[in-house]
Short mmCIF file of C-alpha atoms in Angstrom, two decimals:
data_model
loop_
_atom_site.label_atom_id
_atom_site.label_comp_id
_atom_site.label_asym_id
_atom_site.label_seq_id
_atom_site.Cartn_x
_atom_site.Cartn_y
_atom_site.Cartn_z
CA MET A 1 140.36 146.71 18.29
CA GLU A 2 141.31 146.93 14.63
CA SER A 3 138.63 146.00 12.13
CA ILE A 4 139.50 143.25 9.67
CA SER A 5 137.23 142.07 6.94
CA GLY A 6 137.60 139.60 4.09
CA THR A 7 135.81 137.08 1.93
CA CYS A 8 135.53 133.31 1.78
CA LYS A 9 135.33 131.90 -1.73
CA SER A 10 132.83 129.14 -2.45
CA SER A 11 131.17 127.80 -5.58
CA GLY A 12 128.89 130.85 -5.52
CA GLN A 13 129.47 134.48 -4.66
CA PRO A 14 132.05 135.58 -2.06
CA ARG A 15 130.69 135.75 1.47
CA ARG A 16 131.94 138.57 3.75
CA VAL A 17 133.38 137.59 7.11
CA ALA A 18 132.24 139.67 10.07
CA SER A 19 134.88 142.09 11.34
CA LEU A 20 136.68 141.34 14.60
CA GLN A 21 135.34 144.61 15.94
CA SER A 22 131.72 143.63 15.37
CA ILE A 23 132.27 140.21 16.96
CA ALA A 24 133.99 141.70 19.98
CA SER A 25 131.30 144.32 20.49
CA SER A 26 128.60 141.70 20.31
CA GLY A 27 130.10 139.67 23.12
CA ARG A 28 130.11 136.48 21.01
CA PHE A 29 133.25 134.83 19.75
CA GLY A 30 133.09 131.83 17.50
CA LYS A 31 134.47 130.30 14.33
CA THR A 32 133.60 131.62 10.89
CA ARG A 33 133.76 128.80 8.42
CA CYS A 34 134.12 128.80 4.66
CA LEU A 35 132.13 125.99 3.03
CA ALA A 36 134.10 125.45 -0.15
CA GLN A 37 133.65 122.83 -2.80
CA SER A 38 136.79 120.77 -3.24
CA ARG A 39 137.95 120.16 -6.76
CA HIS A 40 138.91 116.63 -5.71
CA SER A 41 135.39 115.70 -4.59
CA ALA A 42 133.07 117.15 -7.22
CA HIS A 43 131.17 113.86 -7.39
CA LYS A 44 130.01 114.47 -3.83
CA ALA A 45 128.30 117.74 -4.74
CA PRO A 46 124.70 116.58 -3.98
CA ARG A 47 125.67 115.40 -0.51
CA GLN A 48 127.69 118.56 0.13
CA ALA A 49 124.78 120.70 -1.04
CA SER A 50 122.50 119.03 1.49
CA GLN A 51 125.14 119.57 4.18
CA VAL A 52 125.34 123.25 3.29
CA GLN A 53 121.56 123.60 3.45
CA ALA A 54 121.48 121.82 6.81
CA THR A 55 124.23 124.05 8.17
CA ILE A 56 122.49 127.21 6.98
CA ALA A 57 119.23 126.08 8.57
CA MET A 58 120.97 125.31 11.84
CA GLU A 59 122.72 128.73 11.90
CA ARG A 60 119.39 130.45 11.14
CA GLU A 61 117.72 128.65 14.05
CA GLN A 62 120.61 129.61 16.35
CA ALA A 63 120.39 133.23 15.26
CA GLN A 64 116.62 133.29 15.89
CA SER A 65 117.22 131.72 19.29
CA HIS A 66 119.73 134.45 20.18
CA GLU A 67 117.39 137.18 18.99
CA SER A 68 114.56 135.80 21.11
CA LYS A 69 116.84 136.12 24.13
CA ASP A 70 117.77 139.71 23.24
CA ILE A 71 121.42 138.73 22.83
CA PRO A 72 123.18 140.89 20.23
CA THR A 73 124.61 138.98 17.28
CA ALA A 74 127.58 139.78 15.08
CA LYS A 75 126.69 141.59 11.87
CA PRO A 76 129.03 142.02 8.91
CA LEU A 77 130.34 145.57 8.52
CA ASP A 78 130.82 147.33 5.23
CA PHE A 79 134.42 148.28 5.98
CA GLU A 80 136.80 149.78 3.49
CA VAL A 81 140.43 150.52 4.30
CA THR A 82 141.06 154.16 3.42
CA LEU A 83 144.01 154.99 5.67
CA PRO A 84 147.42 154.57 4.06
CA ASP A 85 149.67 151.63 4.87
CA MET A 86 152.07 153.76 6.89
CA SER A 87 154.55 151.00 7.65
CA LYS A 88 155.46 150.63 3.97
CA THR A 89 154.89 154.06 2.48
CA VAL A 90 155.99 156.62 5.12
CA LEU A 91 159.47 157.35 6.45
CA GLY A 92 159.69 159.18 9.79
CA ILE A 93 162.53 161.71 10.15
CA ILE A 94 162.98 163.23 13.61
CA LEU A 95 165.14 166.35 13.70
CA GLY A 96 167.13 166.30 16.92
CA GLY A 97 168.36 169.87 16.62
CA GLY A 98 171.82 171.30 17.00
CA ALA A 99 173.86 171.89 20.12
CA GLY A 100 170.74 172.52 22.19
CA SER A 101 172.05 175.79 23.58
CA ARG A 102 168.60 176.85 24.79
CA LEU A 103 168.45 173.70 26.95
CA TYR A 104 172.04 173.97 28.18
CA PRO A 105 173.33 172.64 30.62
CA LEU A 106 170.90 169.72 30.24
CA THR A 107 172.52 169.15 26.83
CA LYS A 108 176.09 169.38 28.10
CA LYS A 109 176.59 165.60 28.03
CA ARG A 110 173.71 164.41 25.85
CA ALA A 111 171.83 165.22 22.66
CA LYS A 112 168.68 167.28 23.11
CA PRO A 113 166.30 164.38 22.25
CA ALA A 114 167.94 162.31 25.01
CA VAL A 115 167.06 164.76 27.80
CA PRO A 116 164.95 162.98 30.49
CA LEU A 117 161.25 163.80 30.69
CA GLY A 118 158.43 162.98 33.09
CA ALA A 119 160.42 160.76 35.50
CA ASN A 120 160.66 157.66 33.26
CA TYR A 121 161.02 158.95 29.71
CA ARG A 122 163.21 160.93 27.33
CA LEU A 123 162.18 163.62 24.84
CA ILE A 124 162.76 161.31 21.88
CA ASP A 125 160.14 158.88 23.25
CA ILE A 126 157.35 161.33 22.30
CA PRO A 127 157.78 161.46 18.50
CA VAL A 128 158.91 157.82 18.30
CA SER A 129 155.83 156.65 20.24
CA ASN A 130 153.56 158.80 18.06
CA CYS A 131 155.12 157.12 15.02
CA ILE A 132 154.68 153.60 16.39
CA ASN A 133 151.07 154.31 17.41
CA SER A 134 150.48 155.57 13.85
CA ASN A 135 152.06 152.45 12.29
CA VAL A 136 155.17 154.31 11.12
CA ASN A 137 157.99 151.88 11.86
CA LYS A 138 160.83 153.25 9.75
CA ILE A 139 162.30 156.10 11.77
CA TYR A 140 165.53 158.07 11.62
CA CYS A 141 166.66 160.63 14.20
CA LEU A 142 169.11 163.24 12.91
CA THR A 143 171.48 164.81 15.42
CA GLN A 144 175.04 166.08 15.55
CA PHE A 145 175.97 166.53 19.23
CA ASN A 146 176.60 163.98 21.99
CA SER A 147 174.63 161.22 20.30
CA ALA A 148 176.03 158.29 22.35
CA SER A 149 173.29 158.16 25.02
CA LEU A 150 170.59 158.79 22.43
CA ASN A 151 171.83 155.94 20.26
CA ARG A 152 172.00 153.60 23.26
CA HIS A 153 168.49 154.51 24.38
CA LEU A 154 166.91 154.02 20.95
CA SER A 155 168.66 150.72 20.25
CA GLN A 156 167.70 149.26 23.63
CA ALA A 157 164.16 150.63 23.69
CA TYR A 158 162.81 150.12 20.19
CA ASN A 159 164.74 148.13 17.62
CA SER A 160 163.88 144.72 19.04
CA ASN A 161 160.18 145.67 18.94
CA VAL A 162 159.72 147.53 15.64
CA GLY A 163 162.22 145.53 13.60
CA GLY A 164 161.75 142.14 12.03
CA TYR A 165 162.03 140.20 8.81
CA SER A 166 158.51 140.99 7.62
CA SER A 167 158.05 144.52 9.00
CA LYS A 168 161.62 145.71 8.33
CA GLY A 169 161.14 148.47 10.87
CA PHE A 170 163.91 150.35 12.65
CA VAL A 171 164.70 153.36 14.83
CA GLU A 172 168.18 154.69 14.11
CA VAL A 173 170.32 157.73 14.85
CA LEU A 174 172.01 159.55 11.96
CA ALA A 175 174.76 161.87 13.20
CA ALA A 176 176.37 164.57 11.10
CA SER A 177 179.38 163.10 9.35
CA GLN A 178 181.80 163.74 6.53
CA SER A 179 181.12 162.33 3.08
CA PRO A 180 182.43 162.79 -0.47
CA THR A 181 179.70 165.38 -1.07
CA GLY A 182 179.96 167.31 2.19
CA SER A 183 182.06 167.74 5.30
CA ARG A 184 180.16 170.31 7.36
CA TRP A 185 177.80 170.23 10.31
CA PHE A 186 174.07 170.38 9.76
CA GLN A 187 173.26 174.01 9.04
CA GLY A 188 169.54 173.65 9.70
CA THR A 189 166.56 171.34 9.32
CA ALA A 190 166.55 171.32 5.51
CA ASP A 191 170.32 170.95 5.30
CA ALA A 192 170.23 167.98 7.68
CA VAL A 193 167.70 166.18 5.47
CA ARG A 194 169.63 167.13 2.32
CA GLN A 195 172.86 165.61 3.65
CA TYR A 196 171.15 162.26 4.17
CA LEU A 197 168.80 162.37 1.19
CA TRP A 198 170.90 159.72 -0.55
CA LEU A 199 169.95 157.32 2.24
CA PHE A 200 166.29 158.32 2.26
CA GLU A 201 166.13 157.70 -1.49
CA GLU A 202 166.91 154.04 -0.80
CA ALA A 203 163.72 153.89 1.28
CA GLU A 204 161.87 155.54 -1.61
CA ARG A 205 162.97 152.74 -3.92
CA ASN A 206 161.51 150.29 -1.39
CA GLY A 207 158.05 151.85 -1.54
CA VAL A 208 158.20 154.99 0.61
CA GLU A 209 156.02 157.73 -0.88
CA ASP A 210 156.10 160.44 1.80
CA PHE A 211 158.54 161.80 4.36
CA LEU A 212 157.16 162.68 7.79
CA ILE A 213 159.38 165.44 9.23
CA LEU A 214 159.14 165.78 13.03
CA SER A 215 160.82 167.73 15.81
CA GLY A 216 162.54 166.10 18.77
CA ASP A 217 161.64 168.70 21.40
CA HIS A 218 157.84 168.89 21.30
CA LEU A 219 155.39 167.41 23.82
CA TYR A 220 152.12 166.26 22.23
CA ARG A 221 150.16 163.19 21.17
CA MET A 222 149.15 162.95 17.51
CA ASN A 223 147.77 160.40 15.06
CA TYR A 224 149.96 160.74 11.99
CA GLN A 225 147.66 158.44 10.00
CA ASP A 226 145.03 161.17 9.76
CA PHE A 227 147.78 163.66 8.92
CA VAL A 228 149.13 161.60 6.02
CA HIS A 229 145.63 160.66 4.86
CA THR A 230 144.68 164.35 4.57
CA HIS A 231 147.95 165.04 2.75
CA ARG A 232 147.21 162.40 0.13
CA GLN A 233 143.50 163.07 -0.12
CA THR A 234 144.10 166.75 -0.96
CA GLY A 235 146.86 165.92 -3.43
CA ALA A 236 149.30 168.22 -1.62
CA ASP A 237 153.03 168.30 -2.24
CA ILE A 238 153.59 169.49 1.34
CA THR A 239 151.24 169.46 4.32
CA VAL A 240 152.00 171.53 7.43
CA ALA A 241 150.54 170.71 10.86
CA ALA A 242 148.78 173.84 12.11
CA LEU A 243 147.91 174.81 15.67
CA PRO A 244 144.98 177.21 16.18
CA THR A 245 145.98 180.09 18.44
CA ASP A 246 144.74 183.41 19.80
CA GLU A 247 146.17 186.88 19.17
CA LYS A 248 148.26 186.96 22.36
CA GLN A 249 150.17 183.77 21.55
CA ALA A 250 150.28 184.28 17.79
CA THR A 251 153.16 186.77 17.93
CA ALA A 252 155.50 183.99 19.12
CA PHE A 253 154.92 181.73 16.11
CA GLY A 254 155.31 181.56 12.38
CA LEU A 255 151.75 182.06 11.07
CA MET A 256 150.00 180.84 7.92
CA LYS A 257 147.12 182.21 5.90
CA ILE A 258 144.84 179.78 4.08
CA ASP A 259 142.00 179.83 1.58
CA GLY A 260 138.63 178.13 2.02
CA THR A 261 140.07 174.70 1.19
CA GLY A 262 142.96 174.89 3.65
CA ARG A 263 145.59 175.59 0.99
CA ILE A 264 148.29 177.90 2.34
CA GLN A 265 148.45 181.29 0.64
CA ASP A 266 150.93 183.21 2.78
CA PHE A 267 153.47 182.91 5.62
CA ALA A 268 154.55 185.44 8.25
CA GLU A 269 157.23 184.94 10.91
CA LYS A 270 156.17 186.32 14.33
CA PRO A 271 154.14 189.23 12.91
CA LYS A 272 152.90 192.16 15.00
CA GLY A 273 150.41 195.02 14.62
CA GLU A 274 148.70 195.28 11.26
CA ALA A 275 150.82 192.47 9.85
CA LEU A 276 149.41 190.21 12.58
CA LYS A 277 145.79 191.16 11.88
CA ALA A 278 146.35 190.46 8.19
CA MET A 279 147.08 186.82 9.07
CA GLN A 280 143.65 186.14 10.57
CA VAL A 281 141.88 183.19 8.95
CA ASP A 282 138.59 181.34 9.20
CA THR A 283 139.76 178.22 11.01
CA THR A 284 136.40 176.52 10.43
CA ALA A 285 137.82 175.70 6.98
CA LEU A 286 140.11 173.20 8.73
CA GLY A 287 137.35 171.70 10.88
CA LEU A 288 137.38 173.89 13.99
CA ASP A 289 133.92 174.61 15.40
CA ALA A 290 132.57 178.14 14.93
CA GLU A 291 132.71 179.12 18.62
CA ARG A 292 136.37 178.19 19.04
CA ALA A 293 137.23 179.61 15.62
CA LYS A 294 136.25 183.08 16.88
CA LYS A 295 138.60 182.74 19.86
CA LEU A 296 141.44 181.22 17.81
CA PRO A 297 141.57 183.15 14.49
CA TYR A 298 145.23 182.33 13.72
CA ILE A 299 147.04 179.14 12.76
CA ALA A 300 150.66 178.58 13.70
CA SER A 301 153.10 176.16 12.12
CA MET A 302 154.06 173.34 14.49
CA GLY A 303 157.24 172.49 12.59
CA ILE A 304 155.74 169.13 11.59
CA TYR A 305 155.46 168.34 7.88
CA VAL A 306 154.54 165.64 5.39
CA LEU A 307 156.33 165.97 2.05
CA LYS A 308 156.04 163.90 -1.09
CA ALA A 309 159.30 162.09 -1.69
CA SER A 310 159.42 163.39 -5.26
CA ALA A 311 158.78 166.97 -4.13
CA ILE A 312 161.46 167.05 -1.43
CA ARG A 313 164.09 165.84 -3.87
CA LYS A 314 163.31 168.64 -6.34
CA LEU A 315 163.13 171.26 -3.61
CA LEU A 316 166.41 170.41 -1.89
CA TYR A 317 168.46 169.54 -4.96
CA GLU A 318 167.08 171.76 -7.73
CA HIS A 319 165.11 174.75 -6.43
CA PHE A 320 166.76 175.50 -3.07
CA PRO A 321 170.16 173.76 -2.96
CA GLU A 322 171.53 176.35 -0.50
CA ALA A 323 168.49 176.64 1.78
CA ASN A 324 169.06 175.55 5.38
CA ASP A 325 165.61 175.68 7.00
CA PHE A 326 162.25 174.16 6.09
CA GLY A 327 160.01 176.59 7.93
CA SER A 328 161.51 179.89 6.79
CA GLU A 329 162.97 179.00 3.39
CA VAL A 330 161.94 175.76 1.70
CA ILE A 331 158.21 175.62 2.43
CA PRO A 332 157.45 179.31 1.70
CA GLY A 333 159.57 178.93 -1.44
CA ALA A 334 157.58 175.86 -2.49
CA LYS A 335 154.38 177.88 -2.17
CA ASP A 336 155.88 180.63 -4.35
CA LEU A 337 156.79 178.02 -6.97
CA GLY A 338 153.12 177.09 -7.22
CA MET A 339 153.37 173.80 -5.35
CA HIS A 340 150.34 172.68 -3.37
CA VAL A 341 151.11 173.46 0.28
CA GLN A 342 148.25 172.41 2.57
CA ALA A 343 147.46 173.06 6.24
CA TYR A 344 146.31 170.29 8.59
CA LEU A 345 144.57 171.29 11.81
CA TYR A 346 145.84 169.82 15.08
CA ASP A 347 143.52 170.85 17.90
CA GLY A 348 145.14 169.35 20.98
CA TYR A 349 147.84 169.87 23.58
CA TRP A 350 151.19 170.85 22.10
CA GLU A 351 154.19 172.41 23.79
CA ASP A 352 157.57 173.40 22.45
CA ILE A 353 159.96 172.46 25.27
CA GLY A 354 163.17 173.69 23.72
CA THR A 355 164.06 176.14 26.52
CA ILE A 356 164.86 175.61 30.20
CA GLU A 357 161.74 177.46 31.36
CA ALA A 358 159.39 175.68 28.91
CA PHE A 359 160.95 172.32 29.79
CA TYR A 360 160.58 172.97 33.51
CA GLN A 361 156.96 174.14 33.23
CA ALA A 362 155.96 171.23 30.96
CA ASN A 363 157.35 168.67 33.41
CA LEU A 364 155.66 170.17 36.46
CA ALA A 365 152.39 170.50 34.50
CA LEU A 366 152.32 166.68 34.44
CA THR A 367 151.50 166.77 38.16
CA LYS A 368 148.37 168.89 37.67
CA ASN A 369 145.45 167.51 39.66
CA PRO A 370 142.98 166.03 38.87
CA LYS A 371 143.65 166.06 35.12
CA PRO A 372 146.89 167.32 33.56
CA ASP A 373 146.93 168.93 30.12
CA TYR A 374 149.18 166.10 28.95
CA SER A 375 149.23 162.63 30.42
CA PHE A 376 151.35 159.56 29.81
CA TYR A 377 148.35 157.46 30.88
CA ASP A 378 146.62 156.74 27.58
CA TYR A 379 145.66 153.15 26.86
CA ASP A 380 145.04 153.70 23.16
CA ALA A 381 148.18 155.74 22.48
CA PRO A 382 150.83 154.92 25.10
CA ILE A 383 154.24 156.54 25.30
CA TYR A 384 156.95 153.88 25.08
CA THR A 385 160.44 153.89 26.54
CA MET A 386 163.23 151.54 27.57
CA SER A 387 162.35 148.57 29.77
CA ARG A 388 164.66 148.97 32.75
CA PHE A 389 163.24 146.25 35.04
CA LEU A 390 163.58 148.44 38.13
CA PRO A 391 161.97 147.68 41.50
CA PRO A 392 158.92 149.64 42.67
CA SER A 393 159.47 152.94 44.43
CA LYS A 394 159.87 152.77 48.19
CA VAL A 395 158.47 155.51 50.44
CA ALA A 396 159.09 155.51 54.20
CA ASP A 397 157.22 157.79 56.59
CA ALA A 398 157.20 160.67 54.11
CA THR A 399 154.59 163.11 52.74
CA ILE A 400 154.02 163.26 48.98
CA SER A 401 151.45 165.44 47.21
CA ASN A 402 150.76 166.29 43.55
CA SER A 403 153.96 164.62 42.42
CA ILE A 404 155.21 161.91 40.07
CA LEU A 405 157.68 159.22 41.19
CA GLY A 406 159.84 157.33 38.72
CA ASP A 407 160.73 153.66 39.06
CA GLY A 408 163.20 152.55 41.70
CA THR A 409 162.93 155.68 43.85
CA VAL A 410 163.68 155.63 47.59
CA ILE A 411 162.28 158.39 49.85
CA ARG A 412 163.20 158.17 53.50
CA ALA A 413 161.27 159.18 56.62
CA GLY A 414 160.38 162.77 57.37
CA SER A 415 160.78 164.07 53.82
CA THR A 416 158.13 166.15 52.06
CA ILE A 417 157.66 166.11 48.28
CA SER A 418 155.15 168.49 46.67
CA HIS A 419 154.42 169.54 43.08
CA SER A 420 157.54 167.79 41.85
CA VAL A 421 158.72 165.11 39.43
CA VAL A 422 161.14 162.57 40.93
CA GLY A 423 163.11 160.56 38.37
CA LEU A 424 164.46 157.04 38.13
CA ARG A 425 166.54 155.64 41.00
CA SER A 426 166.31 158.88 43.00
CA LEU A 427 167.52 158.69 46.60
CA ILE A 428 166.07 161.27 49.01
CA GLN A 429 167.40 161.01 52.54
CA GLU A 430 165.66 161.87 55.83
CA ASN A 431 163.85 165.15 56.46
CA CYS A 432 164.29 166.64 52.97
CA THR A 433 161.93 169.19 51.44
CA VAL A 434 161.38 169.15 47.66
CA GLU A 435 158.98 171.69 46.16
CA ASP A 436 158.31 172.73 42.53
CA THR A 437 161.31 170.70 41.44
CA LEU A 438 162.35 168.26 38.75
CA LEU A 439 164.75 165.59 40.02
CA MET A 440 166.05 163.50 37.13
CA GLY A 441 167.42 160.70 39.30
CA SER A 442 170.40 158.49 38.48
CA ASP A 443 171.65 156.29 35.65
CA TYR A 444 172.60 153.47 38.00
CA TYR A 445 172.47 152.29 41.60
CA GLU A 446 175.63 152.85 43.60
CA THR A 447 177.15 150.42 46.09
CA LEU A 448 179.00 151.47 49.22
CA GLU A 449 182.24 150.35 47.61
CA GLU A 450 181.61 152.58 44.62
CA CYS A 451 180.64 155.50 46.84
CA ALA A 452 183.89 155.10 48.78
CA LEU A 453 185.77 156.11 45.64
CA ILE A 454 184.15 159.57 45.83
CA PRO A 455 185.89 162.07 48.19
CA GLY A 456 183.87 162.13 51.39
CA CYS A 457 181.65 159.32 50.04
CA LEU A 458 178.84 161.67 49.11
CA PRO A 459 176.01 159.46 47.75
CA MET A 460 174.01 160.30 44.66
CA GLY A 461 170.73 162.05 45.41
CA LEU A 462 169.74 164.41 48.21
CA GLY A 463 171.44 164.31 51.61
CA ALA A 464 169.54 164.59 54.91
CA ASN A 465 167.82 167.88 55.83
CA THR A 466 168.28 169.34 52.33
CA VAL A 467 165.78 171.82 50.86
CA VAL A 468 165.24 172.16 47.09
CA ARG A 469 162.75 174.62 45.57
CA LYS A 470 162.13 175.65 41.96
CA ALA A 471 165.06 173.71 40.55
CA ILE A 472 166.10 171.10 38.03
CA VAL A 473 168.58 168.54 39.37
CA ASP A 474 170.20 166.60 36.54
CA LYS A 475 171.18 162.94 36.75
CA ASN A 476 173.84 161.52 39.06
CA ALA A 477 174.11 164.77 41.04
CA ARG A 478 175.51 164.37 44.57
CA ILE A 479 173.92 166.89 46.92
CA GLY A 480 175.12 166.83 50.51
CA SER A 481 173.30 167.24 53.81
CA ASN A 482 171.83 170.54 55.02
CA VAL A 483 172.03 172.05 51.52
CA GLN A 484 169.60 174.77 50.44
CA ILE A 485 168.91 175.14 46.71
CA VAL A 486 166.32 177.91 46.85
CA ASN A 487 167.74 180.77 44.71
CA LYS A 488 168.05 182.86 47.83
CA GLY A 489 168.89 186.08 45.98
CA ASP A 490 166.08 185.63 43.43
CA VAL A 491 168.65 185.74 40.62
CA ARG A 492 167.35 185.50 37.03
CA GLU A 493 170.55 184.54 35.21
CA SER A 494 173.85 183.29 36.58
CA ASN A 495 176.55 180.99 35.22
CA MET A 496 178.21 179.17 38.11
CA GLU A 497 179.13 176.10 36.08
CA HIS A 498 182.45 175.73 37.88
CA LEU A 499 180.46 175.24 41.09
CA GLY A 500 178.12 172.71 39.50
CA PHE A 501 175.04 174.81 38.72
CA VAL A 502 173.61 177.61 36.61
CA ILE A 503 170.51 179.77 36.95
CA LYS A 504 168.29 180.36 33.92
CA ASP A 505 164.98 182.23 33.98
CA GLY A 506 165.15 182.13 37.79
CA ILE A 507 165.41 178.32 37.79
CA VAL A 508 168.44 176.70 39.44
CA VAL A 509 169.83 173.90 37.27
CA VAL A 510 172.26 171.49 38.95
CA ILE A 511 174.49 170.03 36.25
CA LYS A 512 174.79 166.29 35.63
CA ASP A 513 177.42 164.50 37.79
CA SER A 514 177.94 167.62 39.92
CA ILE A 515 178.89 167.54 43.59
CA ILE A 516 177.25 170.09 45.92
CA PRO A 517 179.02 169.88 49.34
CA ASP A 518 177.30 169.75 52.73
CA GLY A 519 175.86 173.04 53.95
CA THR A 520 175.92 174.79 50.56
CA ILE A 521 173.36 177.57 50.07
CA ILE A 522 172.35 178.53 46.55
#
């Protein structure tokens, strides 16, 4: 519960009111009263003084009575607000990426941030939920491909909750568009922000001090309040979220070298050999304990930044007007200009899910038993999404193990589901086998009349006696009976888009709205 403290003015000194947290923890709830002297009844001061004394004596007796019964009492807390007011001073900017070619064909008919995740969610729900949980309620998502479903999802899921007359919060999509100053697509992360900087400057005039730059294809849970607080406390122009990593993983990231205060001194993009060893740092400077610091002597950029509003304007307009990318151009250039570029340690689960294989593995990792590396079940920091008002899932005489079922799913008798994620409104007919698979489900329920419009009336979902292993089945796919999607030839890469599927990294991906006829073997 959030702590709130204040004072009640009387004829004497201010008296501090006990915080809500202290009252709740004590188990006692009651009224805190301010005994103030009214300017209209000054002539009654003697009688009021006696009333005050009587009240104080009564409260003292009650307190002594509670203490004698070993009942904890509420005590005022010396509480000082040090975290920034994020709702007024921070603007969240989520970079949705380009065409999403690494996630194709999942991005064939949707923007990358709109790709379904974990049965009930979409990728965009992760950074938006982190923002809301951190009291950042002014959020833009920049994208340039297939933004219709993303826009619909954000408007239906968030704007009625974060917006309002007093809070003035919003979650909006900004798509690449022509303007008097530019008519090209986003060329990179920095260019995307530059093209809409005129809009972000309006927020700056309304009190925004810092821009929080986020990625739309990462899976993690983070408190941005601590991030921004560190940024302001150190006086940094730019603060970069840093992930501690070992030597084996370090070669896949852009690395940073810091001094003893956490200020970034050097950058290196995916270094190897001696160049890699030169990037070792003492991660205890960022708060990592000594034992783990020995195992994780490198820090990798997470692609998450806090930038002063004044600094980003100078960088993008004056110093680097042609730069396209933050990570490889703008931020290293800012360091070379002598700007204060600081590292902020994030020591938790984080996964870049921008490829088919990473996306597949991250989804199935949610089924890990007994405790997954990342969980949507967190009371203090929930992941939000659209309220769909779907019925509970219905399971007939079927076997389900180490799996996640989305809302409105129907699984019929004789089917076996193991180590899989089954999405919204999925229909799995009799005697199906689903293993190591991500089923994304359907966008809507289908009536018999609607199904009759499809040749052969092949329903959405899996037909009877179908086997699916190590696959991703996108939404609204119609898979017939006695189908086998098992990558029989153990193929690594194959583009069979005209048949409704592709194979990437050995994973069969059935494309959205595809029809796989009865008896097909993949």
